[in-house]
Amino acid sequence: MSSDLATPAPRDDVLSNEDLLGIIFGFVQEFNHAEATPHDFNGSTSLREMLLPNLSSNQQLLNLALTHKSFLEPALKVLWRHIPSLLPLLGLLPEFGLIGKSSDYGFKKIPSHASDWQRFHVYAPYVKAITLGKVPQSISPFVYHVLALACPSHSVGFYVPALRAIRVDCSSPANFPGAFFVTTASQHFPSLRKVEVVNYLTGGADLHADSQVFLQQLFPVLVGRQPRVNQLAFRGEWNLSSFTELQDRLPSLPQLSHVALEVPGSMLLVRQACHRLGQLRNLRHLSIRLSPTSKRSKKKYTVKEGFSSLRELEVVGPAWEASRVISSIEGPRLEHVFIHLTSFELLDALCLHSRIGNLIQSSPRLVTFSLTGASSGASGQDIFASYSQSSSPVSSDSEPSTAQVSIVHLLAERCPNLTSLTLPASFNISLTSSPDSSSGSGSAHPTYASITCLSALAKGCPHLVDLRLGLRLHAVAEDDLVGFWKPQGSEPDAVRRPHPLKSLWINAHDTGQLTVPECISIAKFLHGLFPRLVQLEQYGGSGSFSSMSLECKTFYCVKASFQTMKEMEEQLSRAAM
């Protein structure tokens, strides 16, 4: 038989697939880094340190790569894609090492011939990211002057064609000369797109002063030498003057599409930052992390900044500060919103509910909406309560027009393209009475989302695939489902089409113990509403069955009934074939 007819073995297919091998080696490296993290139990040495005292994760990966020739190329891509400093690259050049008895590295001879750069040009194309922070060895600043003299080419010069990101860590004596070399020598790094400055501090120490000087010089360098940089991230502790200077310089980079900022909690700074960021007409991704403020301003701000090109918004911080940012942004093209509350107080509930509602109303293109809360304390579930009073004493800064509308129903009405929805799993605040009953302005009574609200989501969000939220479980009448699936209007096929939801995570609230028939009615409701549902899980629950609350046990009874229905459906389907 001719060898042309031979079928390749699966092993050969794997060995010839460099992309697959790269993914595998990436997992190997991440696992090794996680396992190599020391676990200090009362000062004792970790088991991994005792078994592998001198073997780094990268060395283990390299040893594995050398076992087969097909592994080498994918492993090199993983090993070199992110390097902790410029030393690994500089170490490939001849005559580079410690200068005399000093602790600084430098050139003993300038690499001016093509043969000097051969090893460098083998590995440099793999490098995609560099972190410039504290390293045990320091590089002499004169090294970068020498490198700048070498003309970049395929034979001679410090040329890193695939480098896309640098990260400057200011928490320790950072390699600021190296950072300036990377940002100024655009001909050496033609693909640089992202600059990240983390652990930035303001203060009187020399370390902090160096950070401030670096930041002051960075923007003019980026404007003049790196016009392709479109992603900036700044994390750290700011004072008023340094943050004001930072935000004033942002409009000088109109090409920015991704910006991540850590903003002091002052509302004035938040407003100023939003005003400057609104001037970036190409901004597509905005991430804002907020620090808590000790003083709450009573001043109301009604001006919204228009972000015409913004597609993704992430806000992390205390509920009060987060609500102010949300109220400052108007993004008609927003598709992804992620809000994480680091703290939450009773006074924040109605105000935050109202402002999130306004954001949803002005963002009909939403595809992803995620609102999560802190693991301890109030997580914000009360935000979704429906209040019985039209005027509530919870916050004088709220807008009653949206305070009465359930977030779930608002999403169902306004966001037909929604594919992923995450709401807080639990709540620890009771709003059964007014926070200030002496005011005589009434009381707020929350009604937590019922299981039947899923009908509104199924009808209003026909593309929803993943859903996580807290619900009140109760017996469901079959009429609730029949009414939904009854053909309406001129497009009955759209109504009859099975809903694509595949993953549903529920945290049961205010449920108590339900009977078996009641649990079955819920399972039938879910199965009829979401026939393609394959994952029904407890959201935010843990522990053994004996220690579970009644709500958790009720959920697992519903889950067991649902799984039984799915199995029976599969058996009937196989029998009919």
Coordinates of C-alpha atoms in Angstrom, one line a residue:
M1 CA 0.0 0.0 0.0
S2 CA 1.3 3.5 -0.9
S3 CA 2.6 5.6 2.0
D4 CA 0.5 8.5 0.6
L5 CA -2.6 6.7 1.9
A6 CA -1.3 6.4 5.5
T7 CA -3.3 8.4 8.1
P8 CA -1.2 10.6 10.3
A9 CA -1.2 9.5 13.9
P10 CA -2.9 11.8 16.5
R11 CA 0.5 12.2 18.2
D12 CA 2.0 13.6 15.0
D13 CA -0.9 16.0 14.7
V14 CA -0.3 17.4 18.2
L15 CA 3.5 17.6 17.7
S16 CA 3.0 19.6 14.4
N17 CA 0.5 22.0 15.9
E18 CA 2.7 24.8 17.4
D19 CA -0.3 26.9 18.5
L20 CA -1.6 24.0 20.6
L21 CA 1.8 23.3 22.1
G22 CA 2.1 27.0 22.9
I23 CA -1.1 26.9 24.9
I24 CA 0.0 23.7 26.7
F25 CA 3.3 25.2 27.6
G26 CA 1.6 28.4 28.8
F27 CA -0.5 26.3 31.2
V28 CA 2.7 24.5 32.4
Q29 CA 4.4 27.7 33.1
E30 CA 1.4 29.2 35.0
F31 CA 1.0 26.0 37.0
N32 CA 4.7 26.0 37.9
H33 CA 4.7 29.7 38.9
A34 CA 1.6 29.0 41.1
E35 CA 3.2 25.9 42.7
A36 CA 6.5 27.7 43.2
T37 CA 4.9 30.4 45.4
P38 CA 6.2 29.7 48.9
H39 CA 3.5 28.6 51.4
D40 CA 4.6 29.7 54.9
F41 CA 3.0 27.5 57.6
N42 CA 4.3 28.9 60.9
G43 CA 7.6 29.7 59.2
S44 CA 8.2 26.2 57.8
T45 CA 9.6 25.6 54.3
S46 CA 7.2 24.6 51.6
L47 CA 7.2 21.1 50.3
R48 CA 8.1 22.3 46.8
E49 CA 11.1 24.1 48.1
M50 CA 12.3 21.0 49.8
L51 CA 11.8 18.8 46.8
L52 CA 13.0 21.2 44.1
P53 CA 15.3 23.7 45.9
N54 CA 17.3 24.8 42.9
L55 CA 14.9 24.3 40.0
S56 CA 13.0 27.3 38.7
S57 CA 9.7 27.0 36.8
N58 CA 11.3 28.3 33.6
Q59 CA 14.1 25.7 34.0
Q60 CA 11.6 22.9 34.4
L61 CA 9.8 24.1 31.3
L62 CA 13.0 24.3 29.3
N63 CA 14.0 20.7 30.4
L64 CA 10.6 19.5 29.2
A65 CA 11.0 21.3 25.9
L66 CA 14.4 19.6 25.3
T67 CA 12.8 16.2 25.4
H68 CA 11.5 16.6 21.8
K69 CA 12.5 18.8 18.9
S70 CA 8.9 19.8 18.3
F71 CA 8.6 21.3 21.8
L72 CA 11.5 23.7 21.4
E73 CA 9.9 26.5 19.3
P74 CA 6.6 26.7 21.3
A75 CA 8.5 26.6 24.6
L76 CA 10.8 29.4 23.6
K77 CA 7.8 31.6 22.7
V78 CA 6.4 31.0 26.2
L79 CA 9.7 31.4 28.0
W80 CA 10.6 34.7 26.3
R81 CA 7.2 36.4 25.7
H82 CA 7.5 38.2 29.1
I83 CA 10.9 39.0 30.6
P84 CA 11.4 40.6 34.1
S85 CA 14.0 43.1 32.9
L86 CA 16.3 43.9 29.9
L87 CA 19.1 41.8 31.4
P88 CA 18.1 38.5 29.7
L89 CA 18.4 40.2 26.3
L90 CA 21.6 42.2 27.1
G91 CA 23.2 39.0 28.4
L92 CA 23.0 37.5 24.9
L93 CA 25.6 40.1 23.7
P94 CA 29.3 39.4 24.0
E95 CA 31.5 41.4 26.4
F96 CA 28.5 42.3 28.5
G97 CA 28.9 41.8 32.3
L98 CA 29.9 43.2 35.6
I99 CA 32.2 46.2 35.3
G100 CA 35.2 45.8 37.5
K101 CA 34.3 45.4 41.2
S102 CA 31.1 47.3 40.9
S103 CA 27.6 45.9 41.0
D104 CA 26.6 47.5 37.7
Y105 CA 26.4 45.7 34.4
G106 CA 27.9 47.3 31.3
F107 CA 29.7 46.7 28.0
K108 CA 33.4 45.9 28.1
K109 CA 33.4 46.2 24.3
I110 CA 30.8 47.8 22.0
P111 CA 29.0 45.2 19.9
S112 CA 29.4 46.6 16.4
H113 CA 29.6 43.6 14.2
A114 CA 26.8 41.4 12.9
S115 CA 28.4 38.3 14.5
D116 CA 28.0 40.0 17.9
W117 CA 24.2 40.2 17.4
Q118 CA 23.5 36.7 16.1
R119 CA 22.3 35.2 19.4
F120 CA 20.4 38.3 20.3
H121 CA 18.4 38.3 17.0
V122 CA 17.5 34.6 17.6
Y123 CA 15.6 35.3 20.9
A124 CA 14.6 39.0 20.6
P125 CA 11.6 38.3 18.3
Y126 CA 9.9 36.2 21.0
V127 CA 9.8 39.1 23.5
K128 CA 6.3 40.7 23.7
A129 CA 6.4 42.3 27.2
I130 CA 9.1 43.7 29.6
T131 CA 8.7 44.6 33.3
L132 CA 11.1 47.3 34.5
G133 CA 11.3 47.1 38.2
K134 CA 13.6 46.1 41.0
V135 CA 16.2 43.6 40.0
P136 CA 19.1 42.2 42.0
Q137 CA 21.6 43.5 39.4
S138 CA 21.6 47.1 38.1
I139 CA 22.4 48.2 34.6
S140 CA 24.6 51.2 34.1
P141 CA 22.8 54.1 32.4
F142 CA 25.6 54.3 29.9
V143 CA 24.5 51.0 28.4
Y144 CA 21.5 52.7 26.9
H145 CA 23.7 55.3 25.2
V146 CA 25.7 52.6 23.6
L147 CA 22.6 50.8 22.4
A148 CA 21.1 53.9 21.0
L149 CA 24.2 54.3 18.7
A150 CA 23.6 50.9 17.1
C151 CA 21.4 51.2 14.1
P152 CA 18.5 48.8 14.1
S153 CA 18.5 46.3 11.3
H154 CA 18.2 42.6 10.8
S155 CA 21.9 42.1 11.4
V156 CA 23.2 44.8 13.8
G157 CA 21.3 46.7 16.6
F158 CA 19.1 46.3 19.6
Y159 CA 15.9 45.5 17.6
V160 CA 12.9 43.9 19.4
P161 CA 10.2 43.8 16.7
A162 CA 7.4 42.1 18.6
L163 CA 7.5 44.1 21.9
R164 CA 4.1 45.4 22.6
A165 CA 4.0 46.3 26.3
I166 CA 6.3 47.6 29.1
R167 CA 5.5 47.7 32.8
V168 CA 7.3 50.1 35.1
D169 CA 7.1 49.2 38.8
C170 CA 7.8 52.3 41.0
S171 CA 7.5 50.5 44.3
S172 CA 11.3 49.9 44.4
P173 CA 14.2 51.6 42.6
A174 CA 12.9 51.1 39.1
N175 CA 14.9 51.0 36.0
F176 CA 13.8 54.4 34.8
P177 CA 16.7 54.8 32.3
G178 CA 15.7 51.5 30.7
A179 CA 12.1 52.7 30.5
F180 CA 13.1 55.9 28.8
F181 CA 15.3 53.9 26.4
V182 CA 12.3 51.7 25.4
T183 CA 9.9 54.6 25.0
T184 CA 12.3 57.0 23.2
A185 CA 14.0 54.5 20.8
S186 CA 10.9 53.9 18.7
Q187 CA 13.1 52.6 15.8
H188 CA 14.2 49.7 18.1
F189 CA 10.7 48.9 19.3
P190 CA 8.3 49.5 16.4
S191 CA 5.4 47.5 17.8
L192 CA 5.1 49.1 21.3
R193 CA 1.5 49.8 22.1
K194 CA 1.1 49.7 25.9
V195 CA 2.8 51.5 28.7
E196 CA 1.9 50.6 32.3
V197 CA 3.1 52.5 35.4
V198 CA 2.2 50.7 38.7
N199 CA 2.8 51.4 42.4
Y200 CA 3.3 55.1 41.7
L201 CA 3.8 57.0 45.0
T202 CA 4.0 60.7 45.9
G203 CA 6.1 61.8 48.8
G204 CA 9.4 63.3 49.9
A205 CA 11.6 60.3 49.5
D206 CA 14.1 60.2 46.6
L207 CA 12.3 57.1 45.3
H208 CA 9.1 59.0 45.0
A209 CA 10.8 62.1 43.5
D210 CA 12.3 59.9 40.7
S211 CA 8.8 58.6 40.0
Q212 CA 7.4 62.1 39.6
V213 CA 10.2 63.1 37.3
F214 CA 9.7 60.0 35.2
L215 CA 6.0 60.7 34.9
Q216 CA 6.6 64.3 34.0
Q217 CA 9.0 63.4 31.1
L218 CA 7.0 60.3 29.9
F219 CA 4.1 62.2 28.2
P220 CA 6.3 64.4 25.9
V221 CA 8.3 61.4 25.0
L222 CA 5.2 59.4 24.1
V223 CA 3.9 62.3 22.1
G224 CA 7.1 62.8 20.1
R225 CA 8.5 59.3 19.8
Q226 CA 5.7 56.7 20.3
P227 CA 2.6 57.9 18.4
R228 CA 1.5 54.2 18.1
V229 CA 1.1 53.8 21.9
N230 CA -2.7 53.6 22.4
Q231 CA -2.9 51.9 25.9
L232 CA -1.9 53.6 29.2
A233 CA -2.3 52.4 32.7
F234 CA -1.4 54.3 35.9
R235 CA -1.8 52.7 39.3
G236 CA -0.7 54.2 42.6
E237 CA -1.2 56.7 45.3
W238 CA -1.6 60.3 44.0
N239 CA -1.6 63.7 45.6
L240 CA -3.6 66.5 44.2
S241 CA -0.9 68.2 42.2
S242 CA 0.5 65.0 40.6
F243 CA -2.9 63.6 39.6
T244 CA -3.9 67.0 38.2
E245 CA -0.8 67.1 36.1
L246 CA -1.4 63.5 34.9
Q247 CA -5.0 64.2 33.8
D248 CA -4.1 67.4 32.1
R249 CA -1.6 65.6 29.9
L250 CA -4.0 62.8 28.8
P251 CA -5.5 64.9 25.9
S252 CA -2.0 65.2 24.4
L253 CA -2.3 61.6 23.3
P254 CA -5.5 61.6 21.1
Q255 CA -4.7 58.1 19.8
L256 CA -5.4 56.5 23.2
S257 CA -8.0 53.7 23.0
H258 CA -7.4 52.1 26.4
V259 CA -6.9 54.0 29.6
A260 CA -6.7 52.7 33.2
L261 CA -6.5 55.1 36.1
E262 CA -6.4 54.9 39.9
V263 CA -8.2 58.0 41.1
P264 CA -8.3 59.5 44.6
G265 CA -11.9 59.5 45.9
S266 CA -12.2 63.3 45.7
M267 CA -15.3 64.0 43.5
L268 CA -13.6 67.1 42.1
L269 CA -10.7 65.0 40.8
V270 CA -13.2 62.4 39.4
R271 CA -15.1 65.1 37.5
Q272 CA -11.9 66.6 36.2
A273 CA -10.6 63.2 35.1
C274 CA -13.9 62.3 33.3
H275 CA -13.8 65.7 31.5
R276 CA -10.2 65.1 30.3
L277 CA -11.0 61.5 29.3
G278 CA -14.1 62.6 27.4
Q279 CA -11.8 64.6 25.0
L280 CA -10.2 61.3 23.8
R281 CA -12.3 60.6 20.7
N282 CA -10.7 57.2 20.1
L283 CA -11.2 55.9 23.7
R284 CA -12.8 52.5 23.7
H285 CA -11.8 51.0 27.0
L286 CA -11.9 52.9 30.3
S287 CA -11.0 51.4 33.7
I288 CA -11.2 53.6 36.9
R289 CA -10.3 52.4 40.4
L290 CA -11.4 54.7 43.2
S291 CA -10.1 55.3 46.7
P292 CA -12.5 56.0 49.5
T293 CA -13.0 59.5 50.6
S294 CA -13.6 60.6 54.2
K295 CA -15.8 63.6 53.2
R296 CA -19.0 63.3 51.1
S297 CA -19.8 66.3 49.0
K298 CA -23.4 67.3 48.9
K299 CA -23.0 69.3 45.7
K300 CA -24.9 67.8 42.8
Y301 CA -23.3 67.5 39.4
T302 CA -25.7 67.3 36.4
V303 CA -23.2 67.6 33.5
K304 CA -22.4 64.3 31.9
E305 CA -19.3 63.8 29.8
G306 CA -20.0 62.3 26.4
F307 CA -17.9 59.3 25.5
S308 CA -19.0 58.7 21.9
S309 CA -16.5 55.9 21.2
L310 CA -16.4 54.1 24.5
R311 CA -17.2 50.4 24.3
E312 CA -16.1 49.0 27.7
L313 CA -16.3 50.6 31.2
E314 CA -14.9 49.2 34.4
V315 CA -15.4 50.9 37.8
V316 CA -13.9 49.6 41.0
G317 CA -14.4 51.3 44.4
P318 CA -16.7 52.2 47.2
A319 CA -20.4 52.5 46.2
W320 CA -20.6 56.2 46.9
E321 CA -17.6 57.1 44.7
A322 CA -18.6 54.5 42.0
S323 CA -22.1 56.1 41.7
R324 CA -20.5 59.5 41.1
V325 CA -18.4 58.1 38.3
I326 CA -21.3 56.3 36.7
S327 CA -23.4 59.5 36.8
S328 CA -20.6 61.4 35.0
I329 CA -20.4 59.1 32.0
E330 CA -22.7 58.9 29.0
G331 CA -21.7 56.2 26.5
P332 CA -24.3 55.5 23.9
R333 CA -22.1 52.8 22.3
L334 CA -21.2 51.0 25.6
E335 CA -21.2 47.2 25.1
H336 CA -19.5 46.0 28.3
V337 CA -19.9 47.3 31.8
F338 CA -18.1 45.9 34.9
I339 CA -18.8 47.5 38.3
H340 CA -17.2 46.1 41.5
L341 CA -18.1 47.6 44.9
T342 CA -15.4 47.4 47.5
S343 CA -17.7 48.7 50.2
F344 CA -21.4 49.4 50.5
E345 CA -23.5 51.3 53.0
L346 CA -27.2 51.6 53.5
L347 CA -27.2 55.3 52.4
D348 CA -25.8 54.3 49.0
A349 CA -28.5 51.9 47.9
L350 CA -31.1 54.0 46.2
C351 CA -28.6 56.5 44.8
L352 CA -26.5 53.7 43.2
H353 CA -29.7 51.9 41.9
S354 CA -30.9 55.1 40.2
R355 CA -27.6 55.9 38.6
I356 CA -27.0 52.4 37.3
G357 CA -30.5 52.5 35.9
N358 CA -29.8 55.7 34.0
L359 CA -26.6 54.2 32.6
I360 CA -28.5 51.2 31.4
Q361 CA -31.2 53.4 29.8
S362 CA -28.6 55.3 27.9
S363 CA -26.7 52.2 26.8
P364 CA -29.0 50.0 24.6
R365 CA -26.1 48.2 23.0
L366 CA -25.0 46.4 26.2
V367 CA -23.6 42.9 25.6
T368 CA -22.1 42.3 29.1
F369 CA -23.2 43.8 32.4
S370 CA -21.6 42.8 35.7
L371 CA -22.2 44.2 39.1
T372 CA -20.4 42.5 42.0
G373 CA -19.8 43.4 45.6
A374 CA -17.3 42.9 48.4
S375 CA -17.1 39.3 49.9
S376 CA -17.9 40.6 53.4
G377 CA -20.4 43.2 54.5
A378 CA -23.1 44.5 52.2
S379 CA -22.7 43.3 48.6
G380 CA -25.4 45.4 47.1
Q381 CA -28.3 43.1 46.6
D382 CA -30.6 45.7 48.0
I383 CA -29.8 47.8 44.9
F384 CA -32.3 45.7 43.0
A385 CA -35.1 46.0 45.5
S386 CA -38.4 47.6 44.3
Y387 CA -39.3 50.4 46.8
S388 CA -42.9 50.9 47.8
Q389 CA -42.5 54.7 48.3
S390 CA -42.0 57.1 45.5
S391 CA -39.9 59.4 47.7
S392 CA -37.3 57.6 49.9
P393 CA -35.1 59.1 52.6
V394 CA -32.3 56.7 51.7
S395 CA -30.4 59.4 49.8
S396 CA -31.1 63.0 48.9
D397 CA -28.9 62.5 45.8
S398 CA -31.1 59.9 44.0
E399 CA -33.3 60.3 41.0
P400 CA -36.8 58.9 41.6
S401 CA -37.4 58.4 37.9
T402 CA -35.4 55.2 37.9
A403 CA -35.5 54.3 41.6
Q404 CA -38.8 52.5 41.1
V405 CA -37.6 50.3 38.2
S406 CA -36.2 46.9 38.7
I407 CA -32.7 46.6 37.2
V408 CA -33.6 43.1 35.9
H409 CA -36.7 44.4 34.0
L410 CA -34.8 47.5 32.9
L411 CA -32.1 45.3 31.3
A412 CA -34.8 43.2 29.7
E413 CA -36.5 46.3 28.2
R414 CA -33.4 48.2 27.0
C415 CA -30.7 45.6 26.2
P416 CA -31.8 43.1 23.6
N417 CA -28.1 42.2 22.7
L418 CA -27.2 41.2 26.3
T419 CA -25.3 37.9 26.4
S420 CA -23.9 37.9 29.9
L421 CA -25.4 39.2 33.1
T422 CA -23.9 39.1 36.6
L423 CA -25.7 40.6 39.7
P424 CA -24.7 40.3 43.4
A425 CA -25.1 36.9 44.9
S426 CA -26.1 37.9 48.4
F427 CA -27.2 40.8 50.6
N428 CA -26.6 41.6 54.3
I429 CA -28.7 44.8 54.7
S430 CA -32.3 45.0 55.7
L431 CA -34.4 47.8 54.2
T432 CA -37.7 46.7 55.9
S433 CA -37.8 50.0 57.7
S434 CA -36.8 53.5 57.0
P435 CA -33.2 54.5 58.0
D436 CA -34.7 57.6 59.4
S437 CA -38.2 56.9 60.6
S438 CA -38.3 60.1 62.5
S439 CA -38.3 62.1 59.3
G440 CA -41.8 61.0 58.6
S441 CA -41.1 60.4 54.9
G442 CA -42.1 56.8 54.8
S443 CA -40.3 53.5 54.7
A444 CA -38.8 51.4 52.0
H445 CA -39.8 47.8 51.7
P446 CA -37.7 45.7 49.3
T447 CA -39.2 42.9 47.3
Y448 CA -36.3 40.7 46.1
A449 CA -36.4 39.5 42.5
S450 CA -38.7 36.5 42.0
I451 CA -37.9 33.5 40.0
T452 CA -40.6 34.6 37.5
C453 CA -38.5 37.6 36.5
L454 CA -36.5 35.2 34.4
S455 CA -39.4 35.3 31.9
A456 CA -38.7 39.0 31.3
L457 CA -35.0 38.3 30.7
A458 CA -35.8 35.4 28.4
K459 CA -38.1 37.5 26.3
G460 CA -36.2 40.8 26.3
C461 CA -32.7 39.3 26.0
P462 CA -32.9 36.6 23.4
H463 CA -29.1 36.2 23.1
L464 CA -28.4 35.7 26.9
V465 CA -26.0 32.8 27.4
D466 CA -24.7 33.3 31.0
L467 CA -26.7 34.5 33.9
R468 CA -25.8 34.9 37.6
L469 CA -28.0 36.5 40.2
G470 CA -29.9 36.1 43.5
L471 CA -33.6 35.1 43.4
R472 CA -36.5 34.3 45.6
L473 CA -37.6 30.8 44.8
H474 CA -41.3 29.8 45.1
A475 CA -43.8 27.6 43.4
V476 CA -44.4 28.5 39.7
A477 CA -47.8 28.1 38.0
E478 CA -47.7 26.6 34.5
D479 CA -49.6 29.6 33.1
D480 CA -46.5 31.8 33.7
L481 CA -44.7 29.8 31.1
V482 CA -47.5 29.2 28.7
G483 CA -48.1 33.0 28.5
F484 CA -44.6 33.6 27.5
W485 CA -44.3 31.0 24.7
K486 CA -47.6 31.9 23.2
P487 CA -46.9 33.3 19.6
Q488 CA -47.4 37.1 19.4
G489 CA -47.2 39.7 16.7
S490 CA -46.0 39.1 13.2
E491 CA -42.9 37.1 14.1
P492 CA -44.1 33.9 15.9
D493 CA -40.9 32.0 15.0
A494 CA -38.8 34.5 17.0
V495 CA -41.0 33.8 20.0
R496 CA -40.9 30.0 19.6
R497 CA -37.1 29.8 19.0
P498 CA -35.4 28.0 22.0
H499 CA -33.6 30.4 24.2
P500 CA -29.8 30.0 24.1
L501 CA -29.1 30.3 27.8
K502 CA -26.6 27.6 28.8
S503 CA -25.4 28.7 32.3
L504 CA -27.5 29.8 35.2
W505 CA -26.2 30.5 38.7
I506 CA -28.7 31.2 41.4
N507 CA -28.4 32.2 45.0
A508 CA -31.7 31.6 46.7
H509 CA -33.0 34.3 49.1
D510 CA -36.0 34.6 51.4
T511 CA -37.1 31.1 50.2
G512 CA -37.3 28.8 53.2
Q513 CA -38.3 25.1 52.8
L514 CA -40.3 24.2 49.7
T515 CA -42.2 21.0 49.1
V516 CA -41.1 18.5 46.5
P517 CA -44.0 19.5 44.1
E518 CA -43.0 23.1 44.5
C519 CA -39.4 22.4 43.6
I520 CA -40.5 20.4 40.6
S521 CA -42.7 23.3 39.4
I522 CA -39.6 25.5 39.5
A523 CA -37.6 22.9 37.6
K524 CA -40.3 22.6 35.0
F525 CA -40.4 26.4 34.7
L526 CA -36.6 26.6 34.1
H527 CA -36.6 23.7 31.7
G528 CA -39.4 25.1 29.6
L529 CA -38.0 28.6 29.6
F530 CA -34.4 27.6 28.9
P531 CA -34.4 24.3 27.0
R532 CA -30.7 24.5 26.2
L533 CA -29.6 25.1 29.8
V534 CA -26.8 22.7 30.6
Q535 CA -25.4 24.3 33.8
L536 CA -27.5 25.1 36.8
E537 CA -25.4 25.9 39.9
Q538 CA -25.5 27.5 43.3
Y539 CA -24.2 31.0 43.2
G540 CA -22.1 32.0 46.2
G541 CA -23.0 28.9 48.2
S542 CA -20.6 26.5 49.9
G543 CA -20.3 23.9 52.7
S544 CA -21.7 20.5 53.3
F545 CA -25.3 19.6 52.8
S546 CA -25.9 19.2 56.5
S547 CA -24.7 22.7 57.3
M548 CA -26.6 24.4 54.4
S549 CA -29.4 26.8 55.0
L550 CA -32.9 26.0 54.0
E551 CA -32.5 28.1 50.9
C552 CA -29.5 26.2 49.7
K553 CA -31.2 22.8 50.3
T554 CA -34.2 24.1 48.4
F555 CA -32.0 25.0 45.5
Y556 CA -30.3 21.6 45.3
C557 CA -33.8 19.9 45.3
V558 CA -34.6 22.1 42.4
K559 CA -31.4 21.2 40.7
A560 CA -31.9 17.5 41.2
S561 CA -35.4 17.8 39.7
F562 CA -34.0 19.8 36.7
Q563 CA -31.3 17.2 36.0
T564 CA -33.9 14.4 36.2
M565 CA -36.0 16.2 33.5
K566 CA -32.9 16.6 31.3
E567 CA -32.0 13.0 31.6
M568 CA -35.6 11.8 30.8
E569 CA -35.6 14.1 27.8
E570 CA -32.4 12.7 26.5
Q571 CA -33.6 9.1 27.0
L572 CA -36.8 9.9 25.1
S573 CA -34.9 11.5 22.3
R574 CA -32.6 8.5 21.9
A575 CA -35.6 6.1 22.0
A576 CA -37.3 8.1 19.2
M577 CA -34.2 7.8 16.9

